[in-house]
């Protein structure tokens, strides 16, 4: 697999591969859910994110990610983490993961959960955008939405 070049530690690799093989919330929400489509042209990753926010809380969130394993795993982790959270909490999580990915700033595991496994990605600039796609799309959806 192409991502073998990314040297993540074994535990983190396992978490990542588990999300890749068993993607969480892999669907498109219908009805009044907000839908955002975004891509990472550098790698060819695509993501359709659907979010339903009710009373300031993420009632439901789903993803259909296509592309490399890192982008798909990251989208799965993202939905898993923010589902049921308030919009503010979700924004905080997304900003924390963004700082981890783009600056390598360590983040507490109790805040970012399985996304801690993306820790090593910032050392591989070419993969940062793969991992970042899900989180940037979420920020776009939450900031643009009600
Ligand atoms: Zn990618």
mmCIF file of N, CA and C and ligand atoms in Angstrom:
data_model
loop_
_atom_site.group_PDB
_atom_site.id
_atom_site.type_symbol
_atom_site.label_atom_id
_atom_site.label_comp_id
_atom_site.label_asym_id
_atom_site.label_seq_id
_atom_site.Cartn_x
_atom_site.Cartn_y
_atom_site.Cartn_z
ATOM 1 N N UNK A 1 0.840 -1.204 0.000
ATOM 2 C CA UNK A 1 0.000 0.000 0.000
ATOM 3 C C UNK A 1 0.870 1.248 0.000
ATOM 4 N N UNK A 2 0.428 2.279 -0.674
ATOM 5 C CA UNK A 2 1.226 3.495 -0.821
ATOM 6 C C UNK A 2 1.591 4.142 0.520
ATOM 7 N N UNK A 3 0.731 3.958 1.525
ATOM 8 C CA UNK A 3 0.962 4.661 2.780
ATOM 9 C C UNK A 3 2.017 3.997 3.653
ATOM 10 N N UNK A 4 2.579 2.905 3.189
ATOM 11 C CA UNK A 4 3.652 2.258 3.949
ATOM 12 C C UNK A 4 4.831 3.196 4.157
ATOM 13 N N UNK A 5 4.930 4.205 3.299
ATOM 14 C CA UNK A 5 6.034 5.156 3.430
ATOM 15 C C UNK A 5 5.903 5.998 4.690
ATOM 16 N N UNK A 6 4.694 6.135 5.170
ATOM 17 C CA UNK A 6 4.478 6.948 6.358
ATOM 18 C C UNK A 6 4.805 6.109 7.582
ATOM 19 N N UNK A 7 5.842 6.537 8.303
ATOM 20 C CA UNK A 7 6.282 5.748 9.450
ATOM 21 C C UNK A 7 5.572 6.179 10.721
ATOM 22 N N UNK A 8 4.440 5.608 10.947
ATOM 23 C CA UNK A 8 3.721 5.874 12.175
ATOM 24 C C UNK A 8 4.061 4.745 13.126
ATOM 25 N N UNK A 9 3.914 4.984 14.439
ATOM 26 C CA UNK A 9 4.204 3.873 15.328
ATOM 27 C C UNK A 9 3.106 2.812 15.205
ATOM 28 N N UNK A 10 3.394 1.617 15.677
ATOM 29 C CA UNK A 10 2.524 0.470 15.407
ATOM 30 C C UNK A 10 1.115 0.640 15.952
ATOM 31 N N UNK A 11 1.008 1.149 17.177
ATOM 32 C CA UNK A 11 -0.310 1.323 17.778
ATOM 33 C C UNK A 11 -1.131 2.308 16.953
ATOM 34 N N UNK A 12 -0.510 3.421 16.595
ATOM 35 C CA UNK A 12 -1.207 4.433 15.821
ATOM 36 C C UNK A 12 -1.577 3.896 14.446
ATOM 37 N N UNK A 13 -0.680 3.101 13.863
ATOM 38 C CA UNK A 13 -0.970 2.525 12.564
ATOM 39 C C UNK A 13 -2.196 1.599 12.655
ATOM 40 N N UNK A 14 -2.273 0.858 13.758
ATOM 41 C CA UNK A 14 -3.400 -0.055 13.945
ATOM 42 C C UNK A 14 -4.728 0.691 14.035
ATOM 43 N N UNK A 15 -4.724 1.790 14.799
ATOM 44 C CA UNK A 15 -5.944 2.603 14.928
ATOM 45 C C UNK A 15 -6.358 3.122 13.557
ATOM 46 N N UNK A 16 -5.365 3.621 12.828
ATOM 47 C CA UNK A 16 -5.614 4.179 11.512
ATOM 48 C C UNK A 16 -6.179 3.125 10.552
ATOM 49 N N UNK A 17 -5.557 1.953 10.547
ATOM 50 C CA UNK A 17 -6.002 0.908 9.625
ATOM 51 C C UNK A 17 -7.374 0.383 10.010
ATOM 52 N N UNK A 18 -7.688 0.388 11.312
ATOM 53 C CA UNK A 18 -9.010 -0.043 11.744
ATOM 54 C C UNK A 18 -10.089 0.901 11.201
ATOM 55 N N UNK A 19 -9.814 2.196 11.243
ATOM 56 C CA UNK A 19 -10.781 3.156 10.692
ATOM 57 C C UNK A 19 -10.879 3.026 9.177
ATOM 58 N N UNK A 20 -9.746 2.737 8.553
ATOM 59 C CA UNK A 20 -9.737 2.587 7.098
ATOM 60 C C UNK A 20 -10.546 1.349 6.679
ATOM 61 N N UNK A 21 -10.359 0.249 7.406
ATOM 62 C CA UNK A 21 -11.037 -0.992 7.039
ATOM 63 C C UNK A 21 -12.502 -1.002 7.468
ATOM 64 N N UNK A 22 -12.787 -0.323 8.570
ATOM 65 C CA UNK A 22 -14.164 -0.300 9.086
ATOM 66 C C UNK A 22 -14.604 1.144 9.283
ATOM 67 N N UNK A 23 -14.833 1.851 8.183
ATOM 68 C CA UNK A 23 -15.147 3.284 8.317
ATOM 69 C C UNK A 23 -16.445 3.518 9.099
ATOM 70 N N UNK A 24 -16.387 4.440 10.073
ATOM 71 C CA UNK A 24 -17.565 4.765 10.884
ATOM 72 C C UNK A 24 -18.426 5.788 10.145
ATOM 73 N N UNK A 25 -19.713 5.653 10.360
ATOM 74 C CA UNK A 25 -20.674 6.633 9.818
ATOM 75 C C UNK A 25 -20.506 6.836 8.304
ATOM 76 N N UNK A 26 -20.320 5.746 7.601
ATOM 77 C CA UNK A 26 -20.060 5.822 6.165
ATOM 78 C C UNK A 26 -21.373 5.811 5.396
ATOM 79 N N UNK A 27 -21.917 6.999 5.180
ATOM 80 C CA UNK A 27 -23.171 7.137 4.437
ATOM 81 C C UNK A 27 -23.409 8.610 4.159
ATOM 82 N N UNK A 28 -24.512 8.872 3.484
ATOM 83 C CA UNK A 28 -24.922 10.256 3.262
ATOM 84 C C UNK A 28 -26.253 10.436 3.986
ATOM 85 N N UNK A 29 -26.346 11.452 4.813
ATOM 86 C CA UNK A 29 -27.602 11.703 5.533
ATOM 87 C C UNK A 29 -28.585 12.353 4.569
ATOM 88 N N UNK A 30 -29.837 11.984 4.693
ATOM 89 C CA UNK A 30 -30.810 12.648 3.819
ATOM 90 C C UNK A 30 -31.605 13.674 4.615
ATOM 91 N N UNK A 31 -32.691 14.101 4.037
ATOM 92 C CA UNK A 31 -33.521 15.095 4.712
ATOM 93 C C UNK A 31 -32.847 16.451 4.782
ATOM 94 N N UNK A 32 -32.912 17.081 5.954
ATOM 95 C CA UNK A 32 -32.466 18.463 6.080
ATOM 96 C C UNK A 32 -30.981 18.583 6.433
ATOM 97 N N UNK A 33 -30.225 17.487 6.341
ATOM 98 C CA UNK A 33 -28.801 17.543 6.685
ATOM 99 C C UNK A 33 -28.059 18.458 5.711
ATOM 100 N N UNK A 34 -27.069 19.158 6.262
ATOM 101 C CA UNK A 34 -26.219 20.007 5.448
ATOM 102 C C UNK A 34 -25.181 19.124 4.768
ATOM 103 N N UNK A 35 -24.934 19.359 3.495
ATOM 104 C CA UNK A 35 -23.947 18.534 2.808
ATOM 105 C C UNK A 35 -22.839 19.399 2.247
ATOM 106 N N UNK A 36 -21.614 18.977 2.488
ATOM 107 C CA UNK A 36 -20.461 19.713 1.983
ATOM 108 C C UNK A 36 -19.548 18.720 1.274
ATOM 109 N N UNK A 37 -19.133 19.084 0.067
ATOM 110 C CA UNK A 37 -18.215 18.254 -0.699
ATOM 111 C C UNK A 37 -16.899 19.001 -0.825
ATOM 112 N N UNK A 38 -15.798 18.305 -0.563
ATOM 113 C CA UNK A 38 -14.504 18.960 -0.741
ATOM 114 C C UNK A 38 -13.479 17.926 -1.214
ATOM 115 N N UNK A 39 -12.395 18.440 -1.764
ATOM 116 C CA UNK A 39 -11.388 17.538 -2.319
ATOM 117 C C UNK A 39 -9.986 17.979 -1.900
ATOM 118 N N UNK A 40 -9.082 17.048 -1.998
ATOM 119 C CA UNK A 40 -7.656 17.349 -1.884
ATOM 120 C C UNK A 40 -7.034 16.968 -3.222
ATOM 121 N N UNK A 41 -6.943 17.928 -4.130
ATOM 122 C CA UNK A 41 -6.488 17.621 -5.487
ATOM 123 C C UNK A 41 -5.063 17.085 -5.544
ATOM 124 N N UNK A 42 -4.253 17.390 -4.528
ATOM 125 C CA UNK A 42 -2.864 16.921 -4.518
ATOM 126 C C UNK A 42 -2.786 15.402 -4.551
ATOM 127 N N UNK A 43 -3.805 14.761 -3.955
ATOM 128 C CA UNK A 43 -3.761 13.305 -3.825
ATOM 129 C C UNK A 43 -4.957 12.651 -4.509
ATOM 130 N N UNK A 44 -5.980 13.464 -4.802
ATOM 131 C CA UNK A 44 -7.186 12.912 -5.409
ATOM 132 C C UNK A 44 -8.211 12.454 -4.387
ATOM 133 N N UNK A 45 -8.074 12.888 -3.140
ATOM 134 C CA UNK A 45 -9.046 12.521 -2.103
ATOM 135 C C UNK A 45 -10.322 13.339 -2.268
ATOM 136 N N UNK A 46 -11.451 12.694 -2.003
ATOM 137 C CA UNK A 46 -12.747 13.359 -2.077
ATOM 138 C C UNK A 46 -13.547 13.034 -0.828
ATOM 139 N N UNK A 47 -14.313 14.002 -0.382
ATOM 140 C CA UNK A 47 -15.126 13.772 0.812
ATOM 141 C C UNK A 47 -16.488 14.432 0.677
ATOM 142 N N UNK A 48 -17.513 13.640 0.918
ATOM 143 C CA UNK A 48 -18.844 14.201 1.076
ATOM 144 C C UNK A 48 -19.201 14.073 2.551
ATOM 145 N N UNK A 49 -19.386 15.225 3.180
ATOM 146 C CA UNK A 49 -19.714 15.257 4.603
ATOM 147 C C UNK A 49 -21.171 15.680 4.744
ATOM 148 N N UNK A 50 -21.943 14.975 5.529
ATOM 149 C CA UNK A 50 -23.284 15.449 5.868
ATOM 150 C C UNK A 50 -23.376 15.648 7.371
ATOM 151 N N UNK A 51 -23.960 16.741 7.759
ATOM 152 C CA UNK A 51 -24.079 17.094 9.176
ATOM 153 C C UNK A 51 -25.496 17.570 9.468
ATOM 154 N N UNK A 52 -26.043 17.084 10.568
ATOM 155 C CA UNK A 52 -27.319 17.626 11.027
ATOM 156 C C UNK A 52 -27.106 18.243 12.407
ATOM 157 N N UNK A 53 -27.253 19.574 12.455
ATOM 158 C CA UNK A 53 -27.087 20.292 13.719
ATOM 159 C C UNK A 53 -28.462 20.675 14.236
ATOM 160 N N UNK A 54 -28.716 20.333 15.501
ATOM 161 C CA UNK A 54 -29.999 20.698 16.103
ATOM 162 C C UNK A 54 -29.737 21.264 17.491
ATOM 163 N N UNK A 55 -30.305 22.427 17.770
ATOM 164 C CA UNK A 55 -30.124 23.115 19.048
ATOM 165 C C UNK A 55 -28.646 23.217 19.422
ATOM 166 N N UNK A 56 -27.807 23.571 18.440
ATOM 167 C CA UNK A 56 -26.382 23.785 18.703
ATOM 168 C C UNK A 56 -25.578 22.517 18.914
ATOM 169 N N UNK A 57 -26.190 21.367 18.641
ATOM 170 C CA UNK A 57 -25.514 20.096 18.855
ATOM 171 C C UNK A 57 -25.484 19.300 17.552
ATOM 172 N N UNK A 58 -24.386 18.569 17.342
ATOM 173 C CA UNK A 58 -24.284 17.736 16.144
ATOM 174 C C UNK A 58 -25.082 16.458 16.385
ATOM 175 N N UNK A 59 -26.289 16.474 15.895
ATOM 176 C CA UNK A 59 -27.197 15.360 16.135
ATOM 177 C C UNK A 59 -26.740 14.135 15.346
ATOM 178 N N UNK A 60 -26.303 14.379 14.122
ATOM 179 C CA UNK A 60 -25.809 13.269 13.305
ATOM 180 C C UNK A 60 -24.781 13.800 12.313
ATOM 181 N N UNK A 61 -23.836 12.939 11.989
ATOM 182 C CA UNK A 61 -22.805 13.322 11.026
ATOM 183 C C UNK A 61 -22.375 12.061 10.292
ATOM 184 N N UNK A 62 -22.116 12.197 9.002
ATOM 185 C CA UNK A 62 -21.729 11.035 8.207
ATOM 186 C C UNK A 62 -20.759 11.461 7.122
ATOM 187 N N UNK A 63 -20.016 10.487 6.612
ATOM 188 C CA UNK A 63 -18.993 10.795 5.616
ATOM 189 C C UNK A 63 -18.938 9.716 4.555
ATOM 190 N N UNK A 64 -18.664 10.152 3.340
ATOM 191 C CA UNK A 64 -18.285 9.210 2.294
ATOM 192 C C UNK A 64 -16.966 9.730 1.741
ATOM 193 N N UNK A 65 -15.888 9.049 2.099
ATOM 194 C CA UNK A 65 -14.552 9.478 1.697
ATOM 195 C C UNK A 65 -14.024 8.527 0.632
ATOM 196 N N UNK A 66 -13.397 9.122 -0.372
ATOM 197 C CA UNK A 66 -12.717 8.332 -1.397
ATOM 198 C C UNK A 66 -11.300 8.844 -1.497
ATOM 199 N N UNK A 67 -10.368 7.934 -1.674
ATOM 200 C CA UNK A 67 -8.981 8.365 -1.811
ATOM 201 C C UNK A 67 -8.062 7.462 -1.032
ATOM 202 N N UNK A 68 -6.988 8.036 -0.516
ATOM 203 C CA UNK A 68 -5.985 7.231 0.162
ATOM 204 C C UNK A 68 -6.469 6.810 1.546
ATOM 205 N N UNK A 69 -5.754 5.894 2.149
ATOM 206 C CA UNK A 69 -6.184 5.356 3.439
ATOM 207 C C UNK A 69 -6.167 6.421 4.540
ATOM 208 N N UNK A 70 -5.211 7.325 4.494
ATOM 209 C CA UNK A 70 -5.141 8.360 5.540
ATOM 210 C C UNK A 70 -6.361 9.277 5.473
ATOM 211 N N UNK A 71 -6.755 9.673 4.278
ATOM 212 C CA UNK A 71 -7.911 10.570 4.168
ATOM 213 C C UNK A 71 -9.195 9.857 4.595
ATOM 214 N N UNK A 72 -9.319 8.583 4.245
ATOM 215 C CA UNK A 72 -10.525 7.834 4.622
ATOM 216 C C UNK A 72 -10.569 7.577 6.122
ATOM 217 N N UNK A 73 -9.432 7.198 6.699
ATOM 218 C CA UNK A 73 -9.381 6.928 8.140
ATOM 219 C C UNK A 73 -9.654 8.210 8.922
ATOM 220 N N UNK A 74 -9.100 9.308 8.458
ATOM 221 C CA UNK A 74 -9.267 10.578 9.149
ATOM 222 C C UNK A 74 -10.739 11.008 9.148
ATOM 223 N N UNK A 75 -11.426 10.798 8.045
ATOM 224 C CA UNK A 75 -12.850 11.145 7.952
ATOM 225 C C UNK A 75 -13.672 10.284 8.910
ATOM 226 N N UNK A 76 -13.322 9.012 8.999
ATOM 227 C CA UNK A 76 -14.013 8.108 9.912
ATOM 228 C C UNK A 76 -13.826 8.558 11.359
ATOM 229 N N UNK A 77 -12.579 8.868 11.733
ATOM 230 C CA UNK A 77 -12.281 9.331 13.096
ATOM 231 C C UNK A 77 -13.037 10.602 13.418
ATOM 232 N N UNK A 78 -13.066 11.496 12.457
ATOM 233 C CA UNK A 78 -13.704 12.789 12.666
ATOM 234 C C UNK A 78 -15.178 12.609 13.009
ATOM 235 N N UNK A 79 -15.901 11.793 12.230
ATOM 236 C CA UNK A 79 -17.336 11.635 12.498
ATOM 237 C C UNK A 79 -17.556 10.965 13.853
ATOM 238 N N UNK A 80 -16.722 9.990 14.144
ATOM 239 C CA UNK A 80 -16.803 9.268 15.413
ATOM 240 C C UNK A 80 -16.665 10.231 16.597
ATOM 241 N N UNK A 81 -15.736 11.165 16.456
ATOM 242 C CA UNK A 81 -15.409 12.082 17.554
ATOM 243 C C UNK A 81 -16.452 13.161 17.780
ATOM 244 N N UNK A 82 -16.999 13.705 16.715
ATOM 245 C CA UNK A 82 -17.825 14.905 16.891
ATOM 246 C C UNK A 82 -19.321 14.597 16.984
ATOM 247 N N UNK A 83 -19.696 13.379 16.677
ATOM 248 C CA UNK A 83 -21.104 13.018 16.743
ATOM 249 C C UNK A 83 -21.620 13.168 18.174
ATOM 250 N N UNK A 84 -22.706 13.926 18.333
ATOM 251 C CA UNK A 84 -23.297 14.127 19.652
ATOM 252 C C UNK A 84 -22.698 15.304 20.425
ATOM 253 N N UNK A 85 -21.605 15.860 19.899
ATOM 254 C CA UNK A 85 -20.957 16.981 20.587
ATOM 255 C C UNK A 85 -21.658 18.299 20.231
ATOM 256 N N UNK A 86 -21.448 19.305 21.093
ATOM 257 C CA UNK A 86 -21.959 20.624 20.756
ATOM 258 C C UNK A 86 -21.090 21.191 19.629
ATOM 259 N N UNK A 87 -21.647 22.177 18.933
ATOM 260 C CA UNK A 87 -20.917 22.805 17.841
ATOM 261 C C UNK A 87 -19.590 23.380 18.349
ATOM 262 N N UNK A 88 -19.608 24.008 19.519
ATOM 263 C CA UNK A 88 -18.404 24.612 20.092
ATOM 264 C C UNK A 88 -17.334 23.550 20.366
ATOM 265 N N UNK A 89 -17.774 22.427 20.963
ATOM 266 C CA UNK A 89 -16.816 21.345 21.248
ATOM 267 C C UNK A 89 -16.213 20.819 19.950
ATOM 268 N N UNK A 90 -17.069 20.630 18.944
ATOM 269 C CA UNK A 90 -16.605 20.087 17.665
ATOM 270 C C UNK A 90 -15.600 21.027 17.011
ATOM 271 N N UNK A 91 -15.863 22.340 17.098
ATOM 272 C CA UNK A 91 -14.935 23.322 16.530
ATOM 273 C C UNK A 91 -13.594 23.263 17.253
ATOM 274 N N UNK A 92 -13.657 23.101 18.575
ATOM 275 C CA UNK A 92 -12.444 23.024 19.386
ATOM 276 C C UNK A 92 -11.618 21.792 18.992
ATOM 277 N N UNK A 93 -12.300 20.658 18.810
ATOM 278 C CA UNK A 93 -11.622 19.422 18.414
ATOM 279 C C UNK A 93 -10.979 19.595 17.042
ATOM 280 N N UNK A 94 -11.751 20.151 16.100
ATOM 281 C CA UNK A 94 -11.235 20.311 14.735
ATOM 282 C C UNK A 94 -10.023 21.240 14.710
ATOM 283 N N UNK A 95 -10.074 22.324 15.471
ATOM 284 C CA UNK A 95 -8.931 23.245 15.521
ATOM 285 C C UNK A 95 -7.713 22.565 16.156
ATOM 286 N N UNK A 96 -7.958 21.723 17.158
ATOM 287 C CA UNK A 96 -6.858 21.014 17.821
ATOM 288 C C UNK A 96 -6.192 20.038 16.855
ATOM 289 N N UNK A 97 -6.999 19.304 16.095
ATOM 290 C CA UNK A 97 -6.433 18.341 15.145
ATOM 291 C C UNK A 97 -5.687 19.089 14.038
ATOM 292 N N UNK A 98 -6.230 20.229 13.641
ATOM 293 C CA UNK A 98 -5.573 21.042 12.617
ATOM 294 C C UNK A 98 -4.187 21.482 13.112
ATOM 295 N N UNK A 99 -4.093 21.907 14.374
ATOM 296 C CA UNK A 99 -2.804 22.329 14.945
ATOM 297 C C UNK A 99 -1.837 21.150 15.026
ATOM 298 N N UNK A 100 -2.377 19.985 15.350
ATOM 299 C CA UNK A 100 -1.549 18.775 15.417
ATOM 300 C C UNK A 100 -0.973 18.448 14.042
ATOM 301 N N UNK A 101 -1.837 18.527 13.024
ATOM 302 C CA UNK A 101 -1.425 18.126 11.678
ATOM 303 C C UNK A 101 -0.519 19.151 11.018
ATOM 304 N N UNK A 102 -0.836 20.436 11.181
ATOM 305 C CA UNK A 102 -0.079 21.431 10.433
ATOM 306 C C UNK A 102 1.163 21.903 11.195
ATOM 307 N N UNK A 103 1.094 21.903 12.550
ATOM 308 C CA UNK A 103 2.259 22.379 13.307
ATOM 309 C C UNK A 103 2.917 21.309 14.169
ATOM 310 N N UNK A 104 2.311 20.123 14.210
ATOM 311 C CA UNK A 104 2.849 19.085 15.066
ATOM 312 C C UNK A 104 2.712 19.426 16.546
ATOM 313 N N UNK A 105 1.741 20.283 16.851
ATOM 314 C CA UNK A 105 1.483 20.673 18.242
ATOM 315 C C UNK A 105 0.792 19.528 18.970
ATOM 316 N N UNK A 106 1.394 18.988 20.032
ATOM 317 C CA UNK A 106 0.764 17.863 20.734
ATOM 318 C C UNK A 106 -0.600 18.260 21.297
ATOM 319 N N UNK A 107 -1.542 17.327 21.262
ATOM 320 C CA UNK A 107 -2.895 17.582 21.744
ATOM 321 C C UNK A 107 -3.290 16.473 22.703
ATOM 322 N N UNK A 108 -4.112 16.801 23.718
ATOM 323 C CA UNK A 108 -4.513 15.762 24.674
ATOM 324 C C UNK A 108 -5.414 14.707 24.016
ATOM 325 N N UNK A 109 -5.145 13.456 24.354
ATOM 326 C CA UNK A 109 -5.906 12.368 23.754
ATOM 327 C C UNK A 109 -7.380 12.413 24.171
ATOM 328 N N UNK A 110 -7.652 12.932 25.392
ATOM 329 C CA UNK A 110 -9.062 12.981 25.807
ATOM 330 C C UNK A 110 -9.846 14.023 25.021
ATOM 331 N N UNK A 111 -9.159 14.892 24.314
ATOM 332 C CA UNK A 111 -9.837 15.855 23.441
ATOM 333 C C UNK A 111 -9.994 15.298 22.033
ATOM 334 N N UNK A 112 -8.937 14.748 21.465
ATOM 335 C CA UNK A 112 -8.978 14.400 20.043
ATOM 336 C C UNK A 112 -9.106 12.896 19.779
ATOM 337 N N UNK A 113 -9.189 12.080 20.837
ATOM 338 C CA UNK A 113 -9.475 10.651 20.692
ATOM 339 C C UNK A 113 -8.556 9.944 19.700
ATOM 340 N N UNK A 114 -9.150 9.158 18.812
ATOM 341 C CA UNK A 114 -8.366 8.363 17.861
ATOM 342 C C UNK A 114 -7.527 9.213 16.913
ATOM 343 N N UNK A 115 -7.882 10.486 16.780
ATOM 344 C CA UNK A 115 -7.114 11.351 15.876
ATOM 345 C C UNK A 115 -5.682 11.541 16.380
ATOM 346 N N UNK A 116 -5.422 11.143 17.622
ATOM 347 C CA UNK A 116 -4.057 11.158 18.150
ATOM 348 C C UNK A 116 -3.156 10.297 17.263
ATOM 349 N N UNK A 117 -3.742 9.329 16.598
ATOM 350 C CA UNK A 117 -2.962 8.428 15.738
ATOM 351 C C UNK A 117 -2.438 9.131 14.483
ATOM 352 N N UNK A 118 -2.923 10.354 14.237
ATOM 353 C CA UNK A 118 -2.460 11.112 13.073
ATOM 354 C C UNK A 118 -1.224 11.950 13.415
ATOM 355 N N UNK A 119 -0.773 11.819 14.657
ATOM 356 C CA UNK A 119 0.323 12.619 15.179
ATOM 357 C C UNK A 119 1.550 12.678 14.265
ATOM 358 N N UNK A 120 1.947 11.537 13.712
ATOM 359 C CA UNK A 120 3.171 11.492 12.915
ATOM 360 C C UNK A 120 3.027 12.097 11.528
ATOM 361 N N UNK A 121 1.789 12.379 11.122
ATOM 362 C CA UNK A 121 1.552 12.796 9.739
ATOM 363 C C UNK A 121 2.190 14.146 9.402
ATOM 364 N N UNK A 122 2.298 15.037 10.395
ATOM 365 C CA UNK A 122 2.817 16.381 10.098
ATOM 366 C C UNK A 122 4.255 16.348 9.585
ATOM 367 N N UNK A 123 4.958 15.250 9.849
ATOM 368 C CA UNK A 123 6.335 15.131 9.352
ATOM 369 C C UNK A 123 6.376 14.807 7.855
ATOM 370 N N UNK A 124 5.202 14.534 7.286
ATOM 371 C CA UNK A 124 5.127 14.173 5.868
ATOM 372 C C UNK A 124 4.211 15.167 5.165
ATOM 373 N N UNK A 125 4.789 16.323 4.771
ATOM 374 C CA UNK A 125 3.973 17.425 4.254
ATOM 375 C C UNK A 125 2.994 16.987 3.169
ATOM 376 N N UNK A 126 3.400 15.996 2.388
ATOM 377 C CA UNK A 126 2.574 15.583 1.268
ATOM 378 C C UNK A 126 1.293 14.878 1.757
ATOM 379 N N UNK A 127 1.337 14.335 2.971
ATOM 380 C CA UNK A 127 0.153 13.655 3.508
ATOM 381 C C UNK A 127 -0.706 14.533 4.412
ATOM 382 N N UNK A 128 -0.189 15.688 4.807
ATOM 383 C CA UNK A 128 -0.930 16.533 5.755
ATOM 384 C C UNK A 128 -2.317 16.883 5.205
ATOM 385 N N UNK A 129 -2.373 17.237 3.936
ATOM 386 C CA UNK A 129 -3.653 17.636 3.344
ATOM 387 C C UNK A 129 -4.627 16.464 3.269
ATOM 388 N N UNK A 130 -4.114 15.254 3.156
ATOM 389 C CA UNK A 130 -4.957 14.050 3.154
ATOM 390 C C UNK A 130 -5.688 13.933 4.492
ATOM 391 N N UNK A 131 -4.906 14.048 5.569
ATOM 392 C CA UNK A 131 -5.474 13.899 6.910
ATOM 393 C C UNK A 131 -6.340 15.094 7.277
ATOM 394 N N UNK A 132 -5.989 16.247 6.731
ATOM 395 C CA UNK A 132 -6.654 17.496 7.089
ATOM 396 C C UNK A 132 -8.025 17.656 6.422
ATOM 397 N N UNK A 133 -8.213 17.008 5.301
ATOM 398 C CA UNK A 133 -9.430 17.226 4.508
ATOM 399 C C UNK A 133 -10.710 17.121 5.338
ATOM 400 N N UNK A 134 -10.845 16.057 6.121
ATOM 401 C CA UNK A 134 -12.071 15.840 6.889
ATOM 402 C C UNK A 134 -12.329 16.978 7.878
ATOM 403 N N UNK A 135 -11.240 17.429 8.511
ATOM 404 C CA UNK A 135 -11.376 18.445 9.569
ATOM 405 C C UNK A 135 -11.664 19.812 8.986
ATOM 406 N N UNK A 136 -11.045 20.132 7.854
ATOM 407 C CA UNK A 136 -11.304 21.409 7.199
ATOM 408 C C UNK A 136 -12.733 21.440 6.655
ATOM 409 N N UNK A 137 -13.191 20.308 6.166
ATOM 410 C CA UNK A 137 -14.561 20.250 5.640
ATOM 411 C C UNK A 137 -15.557 20.414 6.790
ATOM 412 N N UNK A 138 -15.249 19.827 7.933
ATOM 413 C CA UNK A 138 -16.115 19.995 9.098
ATOM 414 C C UNK A 138 -16.159 21.461 9.530
ATOM 415 N N UNK A 139 -14.988 22.102 9.584
ATOM 416 C CA UNK A 139 -14.943 23.523 9.964
ATOM 417 C C UNK A 139 -15.775 24.359 8.998
ATOM 418 N N UNK A 140 -15.639 24.043 7.731
ATOM 419 C CA UNK A 140 -16.389 24.746 6.687
ATOM 420 C C UNK A 140 -17.894 24.568 6.912
ATOM 421 N N UNK A 141 -18.315 23.352 7.216
ATOM 422 C CA UNK A 141 -19.735 23.054 7.420
ATOM 423 C C UNK A 141 -20.254 23.773 8.667
ATOM 424 N N UNK A 142 -19.486 23.735 9.748
ATOM 425 C CA UNK A 142 -19.985 24.308 11.008
ATOM 426 C C UNK A 142 -19.959 25.823 11.001
ATOM 427 N N UNK A 143 -18.967 26.387 10.322
ATOM 428 C CA UNK A 143 -18.887 27.845 10.292
ATOM 429 C C UNK A 143 -19.870 28.436 9.291
ATOM 430 N N UNK A 144 -20.150 27.668 8.242
ATOM 431 C CA UNK A 144 -21.091 28.157 7.241
ATOM 432 C C UNK A 144 -22.546 27.905 7.655
ATOM 433 N N UNK A 145 -22.742 26.965 8.559
ATOM 434 C CA UNK A 145 -24.114 26.544 8.890
ATOM 435 C C UNK A 145 -24.719 27.318 10.038
ATOM 436 N N UNK A 146 -25.909 26.907 10.410
ATOM 437 C CA UNK A 146 -26.644 27.620 11.466
ATOM 438 C C UNK A 146 -26.071 27.348 12.848
HETATM 439 ZN ZN1 LIG B 1 -4.614 11.334 0.224
#
